[in-house]
Amino acid sequence: MMEWANRYGADLIQAIITHLYYVLIPVALGFVIAVILGVLLSRVPKISGYILPVLSVFQTIPGIVFVGILFLYVGMVPATVLIALTIYAVFPILKNTYVGLLNVDEKVKEAARGCGMSPLQILIKIELPLAMPNIFVGLRLSTIYTVSWAVLAAMIGLGGLGDFIYRGVGTNNNMLILTGAIPAAILALSLGALVDWIQKRLTPRGLGGKRG
Amino acid sequence: MSINVIVDHLSVVVAAICLTLVFGLPCGILAYFNKTFKVVIFKITDVLQTIPSLALLGIIMIFLGGNKLTVVVGLFLYSLLPVVRNTYTGLSGIDPAVKEAAKGMGMGKLYQLIHVELPIAFPVIFTGIRIAVINQISAAVFGTFVGGGGLGTVIYRGMANMNMKLILFGTVSLMIMAVFFDTLMGFIEKRLYARTR
Amino acid sequence: MIEIKNIVKQYNGVPVINNLNLTVNDGEFVVLIGPSGCGKTTTLKMINRLIEADSGDILINGKSIHELNGEKLRRNIGYVIQQIGLFPNMTVEENICVVPKLLKWSKEEMSQRTHELLELVHMPYEENAKKYPNELSGGQQQRIGVLRALAAKPPVILMDEPFGALDPITRDTLQDEVKALQKSLGITIIFVTHDMDEAIKMGDRIIFMDKGVIQQDAAPEEMLRHPANEIVRNFMGKHSAAYRSQGEDMTCESLMKKRVYTTTENRKTLECIEMMSHREVDSLVITDESHHFKGVVTIDMLKSEGVAGESVGKVMRTDYPTVHLQDEAHKAFDWLTKTNLPYVLVVDNENVVKGIITKTSMSKALASVVWGDQG
C-alpha cells in the first residue's frame, strides 16, 4: 500500500485535479448553453419538434468521435477536450430542459397569464422552477457522462484518470488500471450524489421532493 | 471488412443484451415482489451505470482478460438499470383492479405473473430493453480499448492515423445503427402500447 | 361597468364570436352558459385579453381594455380557471400574493391580506399559509384559487367553469361561498359554466350563447319560464320542461292527491291522536261540517301544546298554506321548497278542501315531464 502511494500518489492527485477540471468546466459551460438553448427552443415548439430528434441522433455519436475530430483540427491541447466535452454535456441538459419546460402544465401557465405576469416573469417564476427536476436529471446525466468521456482525454495524451487506465491496459498492469478506474468510479458516484443533494436542496416541497 | 466490423459490433451487443435480459428480467420481477431486494438492486444497477464505462471495462478486464467476453460483461452490467427499472415499473404500474380480478378468479401467484402481469407490463419492459440496446450500441465503442474490436477499433485507428475517412465511416455507421434500432424498436413499442389500450 | 361592443372573433376563418354585444353592470353576477363551442369561454378570455378579438372593443368603466397592456390589465381583473392552476412551486401564501407582489405591495400589506382572505374561507392562516398546493384537498385548492383572484381587490373577477372538476358536495359549498363573497364584497363576477343548475343558483343574470351569438339574456326565472327559442329550451332540458309544465300546463288539480284525512275542529285532542295512529299519518286537516278549510294539526303540535280533553281547534295551525285548484302547479312547489312542509292543501273557490300536494307528487310530476319529454 505504502509502495503504491509512493509510486502513484502525486500523479494520482494531479490526475484527479485534471479530471475534475475536464468535468466541471464543460458541465458548467454546457449547463449555461443548454438552459439558454432549451428556453429558446421551448418558445418555438413547432420548430423544436424537428430539432430535438436531430439532437438525439447527434447524442448517439460517442464522445470519442468529438474528441478525435477536434483533435485533428485543433490539435493536442486541453481546449480540444474541453470543447468536445462541453458539446457533449449540452445534449442531456438541453433535452431535459426542453422537455421540462414543455411539460409545465398549460393550466398553470394560463393562470399565470391570467394573473398578469409577463412572459419573462412566467419563465422565471413559474416555468423554470417547475422544470427544475427535469433540468437536474439532465445535469446529473451530463455530469456522469462527462466523467466517463473525460477518461478519453488520456487517449490524446492529455492526462486525467484515463492515463492510468490506458497505461495499465497497454502494459497489462492491473494495479495501474485500478489506480485509474477506482477513483474514476468514485468521482462519478460522488459528483452524481452531489447533484442529487443540490437538487434536494433546491426543489420546493410542493414539487414532491422532500426538504430538510 | 466494413460489413465484418459492423457484424462484430452487433454480435457483442446482441450477446450483451441477452445477458441483460436473462439477469435483468428476474431482478425486476424480484424487486416487484420484495421491497428490500428492490432497494438493493436499484442501488447496485444505478452505481454500475454511473461508473465510467472505460473504468468498468478496465476492472472487468483484470478478471476476464482483454477479449470480447470482457466487453459483453461490461455492456451487460452497464445497461442493467433500464431493464430492471422498467420491469419493476411496468409490473407495479398495473391497475390493482386487474390484479384483484386475477386473484379473484383463483389464479396462483406464478400463473398470474406469467399470464396477466407480465403481458400487461410488457410494453414498459420493452421500452427498457430499447434504452439498453441503444446505450450498448454506443458504449460498445469502448470495447476496442480492452481488445473487443467493433466500430470503436475503426474510429480509433482513424484517429491514430489521422484518417478522417475512417473516423467518419465508423461514426456514421454507428449513428445509422443507433437510429435504425431506435426507430425500429420505437415502432414496435408504439404498436405494443396501442395494443394494450 | 363592462361593455362588450361588436366583438368578432374567427379561428381559421370560422367565426366563433359573431358581433357580440353585452353590458355587465357593477356588482352583477353574470353567468355565460351554452353548449361547448358556443363561444362563452372565448368571450370571457377576451375580457382580460388572454384572447384578442378580431374587431370590436371592450370597455371597462368607459376605458378600452386596449389602453393598458395585457399584463397590467390582467393584474386588475381576477381570474379563476377550472383546473385551478395553483403554482405548485409556491406555498398557499405565495400563491395568494402573486398579483399583490406584481403590483408591488409591501410585505405587511400582503401578509395582512393573506390573513384576511384565509379568514374569509375559514382556513386558518397558521395551519394553511405555508402549505403547498399538493398538500390541500381539491376543494381547498380551488378556495385558494378563488382567493388568489380576490387578492388584489379587483373590481371584476372572471371565472371559467371554476367548480367543474370538484365533487358535487364540495362544489355546492364553494358555490355558496363564492355567491356570499360576491354579495358581501360587491364585486362583479362573470362566470362561465355549462351546468344549468349552477347557472340558476349563481347568476343574477344568465347569458345563453350558441354559435357565437347571444340567444337569450335574462334573469334565471325568466329564462326557465320563457326560453327564447328552441336551442335554449333544448339545452335546458328538464329544467325548462319542468318549469314550463309547472307554469303553464299543469294545475294543482291535475296532480293533487284526493284522499285527505279530515276531521272537525271540535274533536278532542286524544281522539285525534288515535285517528292518526290508526291511519298511520302524522297530521290531520281540520274542516267545518261542510268541509271548509280551517287548519292543520300535527302529532308534534298535539304532543307539545295539546291538553287532554281540549278540542283540536285550539291547537291547530290556521295559517297553513293553501293553493287553488286552478293555480299553476309551481305555486305549490314553491311552497313546498320554501317552507319544508310535508304538503300543501288544495282548495276550491269556496275554500273547501279538495286534496293535497306532497313532495312525492311533486317529484312524480317532474319525472313525468322529463320522461314525457324524452319519450
PDB file of N, CA, C and O in Angstrom, chain A residues 106-119 121 125-126 129-130 204-208 211, chain C residues 45 48 50 71 74-75 77 79 81 83 85-90 98-99 102 130-132 134-135 148:
ATOM      1  N   GLU A 106     -50.251  23.503 -18.962  1.00  0.00           N
ATOM      2  CA  GLU A 106     -50.817  24.654 -19.656  1.00  0.00           C
ATOM      3  C   GLU A 106     -51.704  25.471 -18.725  1.00  0.00           C
ATOM      4  O   GLU A 106     -51.721  26.692 -18.757  1.00  0.00           O
ATOM      5  N   LYS A 107     -52.415  24.770 -17.840  1.00  0.00           N
ATOM      6  CA  LYS A 107     -53.353  25.475 -16.947  1.00  0.00           C
ATOM      7  C   LYS A 107     -52.598  26.399 -15.994  1.00  0.00           C
ATOM      8  O   LYS A 107     -53.071  27.474 -15.666  1.00  0.00           O
ATOM      9  N   VAL A 108     -51.414  25.954 -15.568  1.00  0.00           N
ATOM     10  CA  VAL A 108     -50.629  26.790 -14.658  1.00  0.00           C
ATOM     11  C   VAL A 108     -50.137  28.030 -15.399  1.00  0.00           C
ATOM     12  O   VAL A 108     -50.174  29.140 -14.882  1.00  0.00           O
ATOM     13  N   LYS A 109     -49.720  27.817 -16.656  1.00  0.00           N
ATOM     14  CA  LYS A 109     -49.263  28.975 -17.434  1.00  0.00           C
ATOM     15  C   LYS A 109     -50.419  29.928 -17.698  1.00  0.00           C
ATOM     16  O   LYS A 109     -50.255  31.144 -17.648  1.00  0.00           O
ATOM     17  N   GLU A 110     -51.600  29.347 -17.947  1.00  0.00           N
ATOM     18  CA  GLU A 110     -52.751  30.213 -18.194  1.00  0.00           C
ATOM     19  C   GLU A 110     -53.084  31.005 -16.944  1.00  0.00           C
ATOM     20  O   GLU A 110     -53.377  32.204 -17.015  1.00  0.00           O
ATOM     21  N   ALA A 111     -53.016  30.324 -15.790  1.00  0.00           N
ATOM     22  CA  ALA A 111     -53.289  31.021 -14.534  1.00  0.00           C
ATOM     23  C   ALA A 111     -52.290  32.163 -14.349  1.00  0.00           C
ATOM     24  O   ALA A 111     -52.651  33.260 -13.933  1.00  0.00           O
ATOM     25  N   ALA A 112     -51.029  31.906 -14.688  1.00  0.00           N
ATOM     26  CA  ALA A 112     -50.003  32.943 -14.529  1.00  0.00           C
ATOM     27  C   ALA A 112     -50.283  34.117 -15.454  1.00  0.00           C
ATOM     28  O   ALA A 112     -50.185  35.278 -15.057  1.00  0.00           O
ATOM     29  N   ARG A 113     -50.667  33.801 -16.684  1.00  0.00           N
ATOM     30  CA  ARG A 113     -51.007  34.872 -17.620  1.00  0.00           C
ATOM     31  C   ARG A 113     -52.215  35.643 -17.090  1.00  0.00           C
ATOM     32  O   ARG A 113     -52.258  36.867 -17.118  1.00  0.00           O
ATOM     33  N   GLY A 114     -53.188  34.873 -16.574  1.00  0.00           N
ATOM     34  CA  GLY A 114     -54.391  35.490 -16.031  1.00  0.00           C
ATOM     35  C   GLY A 114     -54.099  36.396 -14.847  1.00  0.00           C
ATOM     36  O   GLY A 114     -54.844  37.321 -14.577  1.00  0.00           O
ATOM     37  N   CYS A 115     -53.010  36.105 -14.136  1.00  0.00           N
ATOM     38  CA  CYS A 115     -52.618  36.948 -13.002  1.00  0.00           C
ATOM     39  C   CYS A 115     -51.883  38.191 -13.480  1.00  0.00           C
ATOM     40  O   CYS A 115     -51.508  39.039 -12.673  1.00  0.00           O
ATOM     41  N   GLY A 116     -51.610  38.284 -14.762  1.00  0.00           N
ATOM     42  CA  GLY A 116     -50.938  39.459 -15.290  1.00  0.00           C
ATOM     43  C   GLY A 116     -49.424  39.368 -15.267  1.00  0.00           C
ATOM     44  O   GLY A 116     -48.739  40.385 -15.224  1.00  0.00           O
ATOM     45  N   MET A 117     -48.856  38.146 -15.282  1.00  0.00           N
ATOM     46  CA  MET A 117     -47.395  38.045 -15.361  1.00  0.00           C
ATOM     47  C   MET A 117     -46.949  38.235 -16.807  1.00  0.00           C
ATOM     48  O   MET A 117     -47.640  37.824 -17.735  1.00  0.00           O
ATOM     49  N   SER A 118     -45.766  38.834 -16.960  1.00  0.00           N
ATOM     50  CA  SER A 118     -45.210  38.978 -18.298  1.00  0.00           C
ATOM     51  C   SER A 118     -44.554  37.654 -18.681  1.00  0.00           C
ATOM     52  O   SER A 118     -44.266  36.839 -17.813  1.00  0.00           O
ATOM     53  N   PRO A 119     -44.302  37.435 -19.971  1.00  0.00           N
ATOM     54  CA  PRO A 119     -43.683  36.166 -20.381  1.00  0.00           C
ATOM     55  C   PRO A 119     -42.386  35.882 -19.626  1.00  0.00           C
ATOM     56  O   PRO A 119     -42.120  34.742 -19.240  1.00  0.00           O
ATOM     57  N   GLN A 121     -41.577  36.953 -16.597  1.00  0.00           N
ATOM     58  CA  GLN A 121     -41.925  36.590 -15.218  1.00  0.00           C
ATOM     59  C   GLN A 121     -42.442  35.158 -15.146  1.00  0.00           C
ATOM     60  O   GLN A 121     -42.116  34.420 -14.222  1.00  0.00           O
ATOM     61  N   LYS A 125     -40.456  32.740 -12.764  1.00  0.00           N
ATOM     62  CA  LYS A 125     -41.128  32.391 -11.509  1.00  0.00           C
ATOM     63  C   LYS A 125     -41.877  31.076 -11.583  1.00  0.00           C
ATOM     64  O   LYS A 125     -42.115  30.443 -10.565  1.00  0.00           O
ATOM     65  N   ILE A 126     -42.300  30.699 -12.762  1.00  0.00           N
ATOM     66  CA  ILE A 126     -43.137  29.504 -12.854  1.00  0.00           C
ATOM     67  C   ILE A 126     -42.454  28.390 -13.644  1.00  0.00           C
ATOM     68  O   ILE A 126     -42.218  27.308 -13.141  1.00  0.00           O
ATOM     69  N   PRO A 129     -38.745  27.071 -12.375  1.00  0.00           N
ATOM     70  CA  PRO A 129     -38.839  26.283 -11.135  1.00  0.00           C
ATOM     71  C   PRO A 129     -39.559  24.957 -11.337  1.00  0.00           C
ATOM     72  O   PRO A 129     -39.146  23.937 -10.775  1.00  0.00           O
ATOM     73  N   LEU A 130     -40.591  24.956 -12.164  1.00  0.00           N
ATOM     74  CA  LEU A 130     -41.327  23.709 -12.355  1.00  0.00           C
ATOM     75  C   LEU A 130     -40.537  22.709 -13.202  1.00  0.00           C
ATOM     76  O   LEU A 130     -40.702  21.512 -13.080  1.00  0.00           O
ATOM     77  N   PRO A 204     -38.590  22.755  -4.316  1.00  0.00           N
ATOM     78  CA  PRO A 204     -39.568  23.113  -3.291  1.00  0.00           C
ATOM     79  C   PRO A 204     -40.410  21.913  -2.892  1.00  0.00           C
ATOM     80  O   PRO A 204     -40.618  21.002  -3.694  1.00  0.00           O
ATOM     81  N   ARG A 205     -40.869  21.918  -1.668  1.00  0.00           N
ATOM     82  CA  ARG A 205     -41.640  20.816  -1.145  1.00  0.00           C
ATOM     83  C   ARG A 205     -42.859  20.533  -2.032  1.00  0.00           C
ATOM     84  O   ARG A 205     -43.281  19.406  -2.189  1.00  0.00           O
ATOM     85  N   GLY A 206     -43.386  21.607  -2.611  1.00  0.00           N
ATOM     86  CA  GLY A 206     -44.600  21.464  -3.409  1.00  0.00           C
ATOM     87  C   GLY A 206     -44.426  20.584  -4.636  1.00  0.00           C
ATOM     88  O   GLY A 206     -45.384  20.153  -5.231  1.00  0.00           O
ATOM     89  N   LEU A 207     -43.171  20.336  -5.036  1.00  0.00           N
ATOM     90  CA  LEU A 207     -42.969  19.534  -6.242  1.00  0.00           C
ATOM     91  C   LEU A 207     -42.720  18.076  -5.917  1.00  0.00           C
ATOM     92  O   LEU A 207     -42.246  17.319  -6.728  1.00  0.00           O
ATOM     93  N   GLY A 208     -43.036  17.703  -4.689  1.00  0.00           N
ATOM     94  CA  GLY A 208     -42.931  16.300  -4.349  1.00  0.00           C
ATOM     95  C   GLY A 208     -41.575  15.911  -3.796  1.00  0.00           C
ATOM     96  O   GLY A 208     -41.428  14.865  -3.212  1.00  0.00           O
ATOM     97  N   ARG A 211     -37.776  18.048   1.617  1.00  0.00           N
ATOM     98  CA  ARG A 211     -36.802  19.069   2.013  1.00  0.00           C
ATOM     99  C   ARG A 211     -36.564  18.979   3.507  1.00  0.00           C
ATOM    100  O   ARG A 211     -37.472  18.766   4.280  1.00  0.00           O
TER     101      ARG A 211
ATOM    102  N   LYS C  45     -62.374  35.141 -22.053  1.00  0.00           N
ATOM    103  CA  LYS C  45     -60.940  35.389 -22.150  1.00  0.00           C
ATOM    104  C   LYS C  45     -60.621  36.642 -22.943  1.00  0.00           C
ATOM    105  O   LYS C  45     -59.486  37.121 -22.900  1.00  0.00           O
ATOM    106  N   ASN C  48     -60.119  39.725 -20.421  1.00  0.00           N
ATOM    107  CA  ASN C  48     -58.783  40.017 -19.869  1.00  0.00           C
ATOM    108  C   ASN C  48     -57.684  39.821 -20.912  1.00  0.00           C
ATOM    109  O   ASN C  48     -56.514  39.700 -20.582  1.00  0.00           O
ATOM    110  N   LEU C  50     -56.697  37.456 -22.753  1.00  0.00           N
ATOM    111  CA  LEU C  50     -55.951  36.224 -22.996  1.00  0.00           C
ATOM    112  C   LEU C  50     -56.192  35.816 -24.437  1.00  0.00           C
ATOM    113  O   LEU C  50     -55.396  35.123 -25.051  1.00  0.00           O
ATOM    114  N   GLU C  71     -50.819  42.671 -19.650  1.00  0.00           N
ATOM    115  CA  GLU C  71     -50.402  42.230 -18.320  1.00  0.00           C
ATOM    116  C   GLU C  71     -50.945  43.145 -17.227  1.00  0.00           C
ATOM    117  O   GLU C  71     -51.474  42.692 -16.222  1.00  0.00           O
ATOM    118  N   ARG C  74     -54.598  42.526 -16.731  1.00  0.00           N
ATOM    119  CA  ARG C  74     -54.947  41.293 -16.037  1.00  0.00           C
ATOM    120  C   ARG C  74     -54.678  41.363 -14.541  1.00  0.00           C
ATOM    121  O   ARG C  74     -55.284  40.652 -13.756  1.00  0.00           O
ATOM    122  N   ARG C  75     -53.744  42.244 -14.145  1.00  0.00           N
ATOM    123  CA  ARG C  75     -53.478  42.379 -12.716  1.00  0.00           C
ATOM    124  C   ARG C  75     -54.665  43.015 -12.004  1.00  0.00           C
ATOM    125  O   ARG C  75     -54.771  42.956 -10.793  1.00  0.00           O
ATOM    126  N   ILE C  77     -57.875  42.352 -12.931  1.00  0.00           N
ATOM    127  CA  ILE C  77     -59.057  41.523 -13.146  1.00  0.00           C
ATOM    128  C   ILE C  77     -58.749  40.149 -12.558  1.00  0.00           C
ATOM    129  O   ILE C  77     -57.745  39.538 -12.908  1.00  0.00           O
ATOM    130  N   TYR C  79     -59.012  36.152 -11.963  1.00  0.00           N
ATOM    131  CA  TYR C  79     -59.224  35.098 -12.951  1.00  0.00           C
ATOM    132  C   TYR C  79     -59.134  33.744 -12.274  1.00  0.00           C
ATOM    133  O   TYR C  79     -58.157  33.431 -11.611  1.00  0.00           O
ATOM    134  N   ILE C  81     -59.729  29.536 -13.034  1.00  0.00           N
ATOM    135  CA  ILE C  81     -59.992  28.564 -14.094  1.00  0.00           C
ATOM    136  C   ILE C  81     -60.386  27.216 -13.517  1.00  0.00           C
ATOM    137  O   ILE C  81     -60.170  26.943 -12.349  1.00  0.00           O
ATOM    138  N   GLN C  83     -59.253  24.183 -13.974  1.00  0.00           N
ATOM    139  CA  GLN C  83     -58.205  23.284 -13.491  1.00  0.00           C
ATOM    140  C   GLN C  83     -57.395  23.929 -12.383  1.00  0.00           C
ATOM    141  O   GLN C  83     -56.312  23.487 -12.059  1.00  0.00           O
ATOM    142  N   GLY C  85     -55.070  25.573 -11.414  1.00  0.00           N
ATOM    143  CA  GLY C  85     -53.825  26.213 -11.839  1.00  0.00           C
ATOM    144  C   GLY C  85     -53.086  26.931 -10.740  1.00  0.00           C
ATOM    145  O   GLY C  85     -52.482  27.975 -10.963  1.00  0.00           O
ATOM    146  N   LEU C  86     -53.112  26.367  -9.521  1.00  0.00           N
ATOM    147  CA  LEU C  86     -52.235  26.929  -8.491  1.00  0.00           C
ATOM    148  C   LEU C  86     -50.803  26.636  -8.904  1.00  0.00           C
ATOM    149  O   LEU C  86     -50.537  25.648  -9.578  1.00  0.00           O
ATOM    150  N   PHE C  87     -49.881  27.484  -8.465  1.00  0.00           N
ATOM    151  CA  PHE C  87     -48.478  27.269  -8.813  1.00  0.00           C
ATOM    152  C   PHE C  87     -47.894  26.267  -7.828  1.00  0.00           C
ATOM    153  O   PHE C  87     -47.744  26.570  -6.653  1.00  0.00           O
ATOM    154  N   PRO C  88     -47.540  25.067  -8.302  1.00  0.00           N
ATOM    155  CA  PRO C  88     -47.143  24.017  -7.363  1.00  0.00           C
ATOM    156  C   PRO C  88     -45.831  24.320  -6.651  1.00  0.00           C
ATOM    157  O   PRO C  88     -45.544  23.726  -5.629  1.00  0.00           O
ATOM    158  N   ASN C  89     -45.055  25.239  -7.197  1.00  0.00           N
ATOM    159  CA  ASN C  89     -43.774  25.560  -6.568  1.00  0.00           C
ATOM    160  C   ASN C  89     -43.907  26.645  -5.509  1.00  0.00           C
ATOM    161  O   ASN C  89     -42.913  27.083  -4.960  1.00  0.00           O
ATOM    162  N   MET C  90     -45.120  27.113  -5.274  1.00  0.00           N
ATOM    163  CA  MET C  90     -45.300  28.182  -4.302  1.00  0.00           C
ATOM    164  C   MET C  90     -46.246  27.733  -3.200  1.00  0.00           C
ATOM    165  O   MET C  90     -47.151  26.937  -3.420  1.00  0.00           O
ATOM    166  N   VAL C  98     -49.475  36.401  -5.460  1.00  0.00           N
ATOM    167  CA  VAL C  98     -48.839  36.592  -6.767  1.00  0.00           C
ATOM    168  C   VAL C  98     -49.153  37.973  -7.355  1.00  0.00           C
ATOM    169  O   VAL C  98     -48.249  38.722  -7.722  1.00  0.00           O
ATOM    170  N   VAL C  99     -50.423  38.301  -7.419  1.00  0.00           N
ATOM    171  CA  VAL C  99     -50.781  39.584  -8.036  1.00  0.00           C
ATOM    172  C   VAL C  99     -50.374  40.775  -7.158  1.00  0.00           C
ATOM    173  O   VAL C  99     -49.767  41.724  -7.649  1.00  0.00           O
ATOM    174  N   LEU C 102     -46.883  41.409  -7.864  1.00  0.00           N
ATOM    175  CA  LEU C 102     -46.678  42.052  -9.164  1.00  0.00           C
ATOM    176  C   LEU C 102     -47.011  43.536  -9.058  1.00  0.00           C
ATOM    177  O   LEU C 102     -46.423  44.375  -9.746  1.00  0.00           O
ATOM    178  N   LYS C 130     -48.513  28.102   4.909  1.00  0.00           N
ATOM    179  CA  LYS C 130     -47.212  27.595   4.471  1.00  0.00           C
ATOM    180  C   LYS C 130     -47.317  26.266   3.736  1.00  0.00           C
ATOM    181  O   LYS C 130     -46.309  25.652   3.405  1.00  0.00           O
ATOM    182  N   LYS C 131     -48.542  25.793   3.536  1.00  0.00           N
ATOM    183  CA  LYS C 131     -48.689  24.525   2.824  1.00  0.00           C
ATOM    184  C   LYS C 131     -48.483  24.728   1.326  1.00  0.00           C
ATOM    185  O   LYS C 131     -48.664  25.837   0.814  1.00  0.00           O
ATOM    186  N   TYR C 132     -48.152  23.624   0.667  1.00  0.00           N
ATOM    187  CA  TYR C 132     -48.067  23.663  -0.793  1.00  0.00           C
ATOM    188  C   TYR C 132     -49.373  23.106  -1.377  1.00  0.00           C
ATOM    189  O   TYR C 132     -50.048  22.319  -0.722  1.00  0.00           O
ATOM    190  N   ASN C 134     -50.149  20.787  -3.307  1.00  0.00           N
ATOM    191  CA  ASN C 134     -50.365  19.331  -3.325  1.00  0.00           C
ATOM    192  C   ASN C 134     -50.659  18.776  -1.936  1.00  0.00           C
ATOM    193  O   ASN C 134     -50.909  17.590  -1.780  1.00  0.00           O
ATOM    194  N   GLU C 135     -50.628  19.645  -0.938  1.00  0.00           N
ATOM    195  CA  GLU C 135     -50.986  19.190   0.403  1.00  0.00           C
ATOM    196  C   GLU C 135     -52.435  19.543   0.759  1.00  0.00           C
ATOM    197  O   GLU C 135     -52.860  19.351   1.878  1.00  0.00           O
ATOM    198  N   ARG C 148     -56.798  33.766  -4.652  1.00  0.00           N
ATOM    199  CA  ARG C 148     -55.748  34.364  -5.476  1.00  0.00           C
ATOM    200  C   ARG C 148     -56.352  35.410  -6.401  1.00  0.00           C
ATOM    201  O   ARG C 148     -55.761  36.459  -6.643  1.00  0.00           O
TER     202      ARG C 148
END
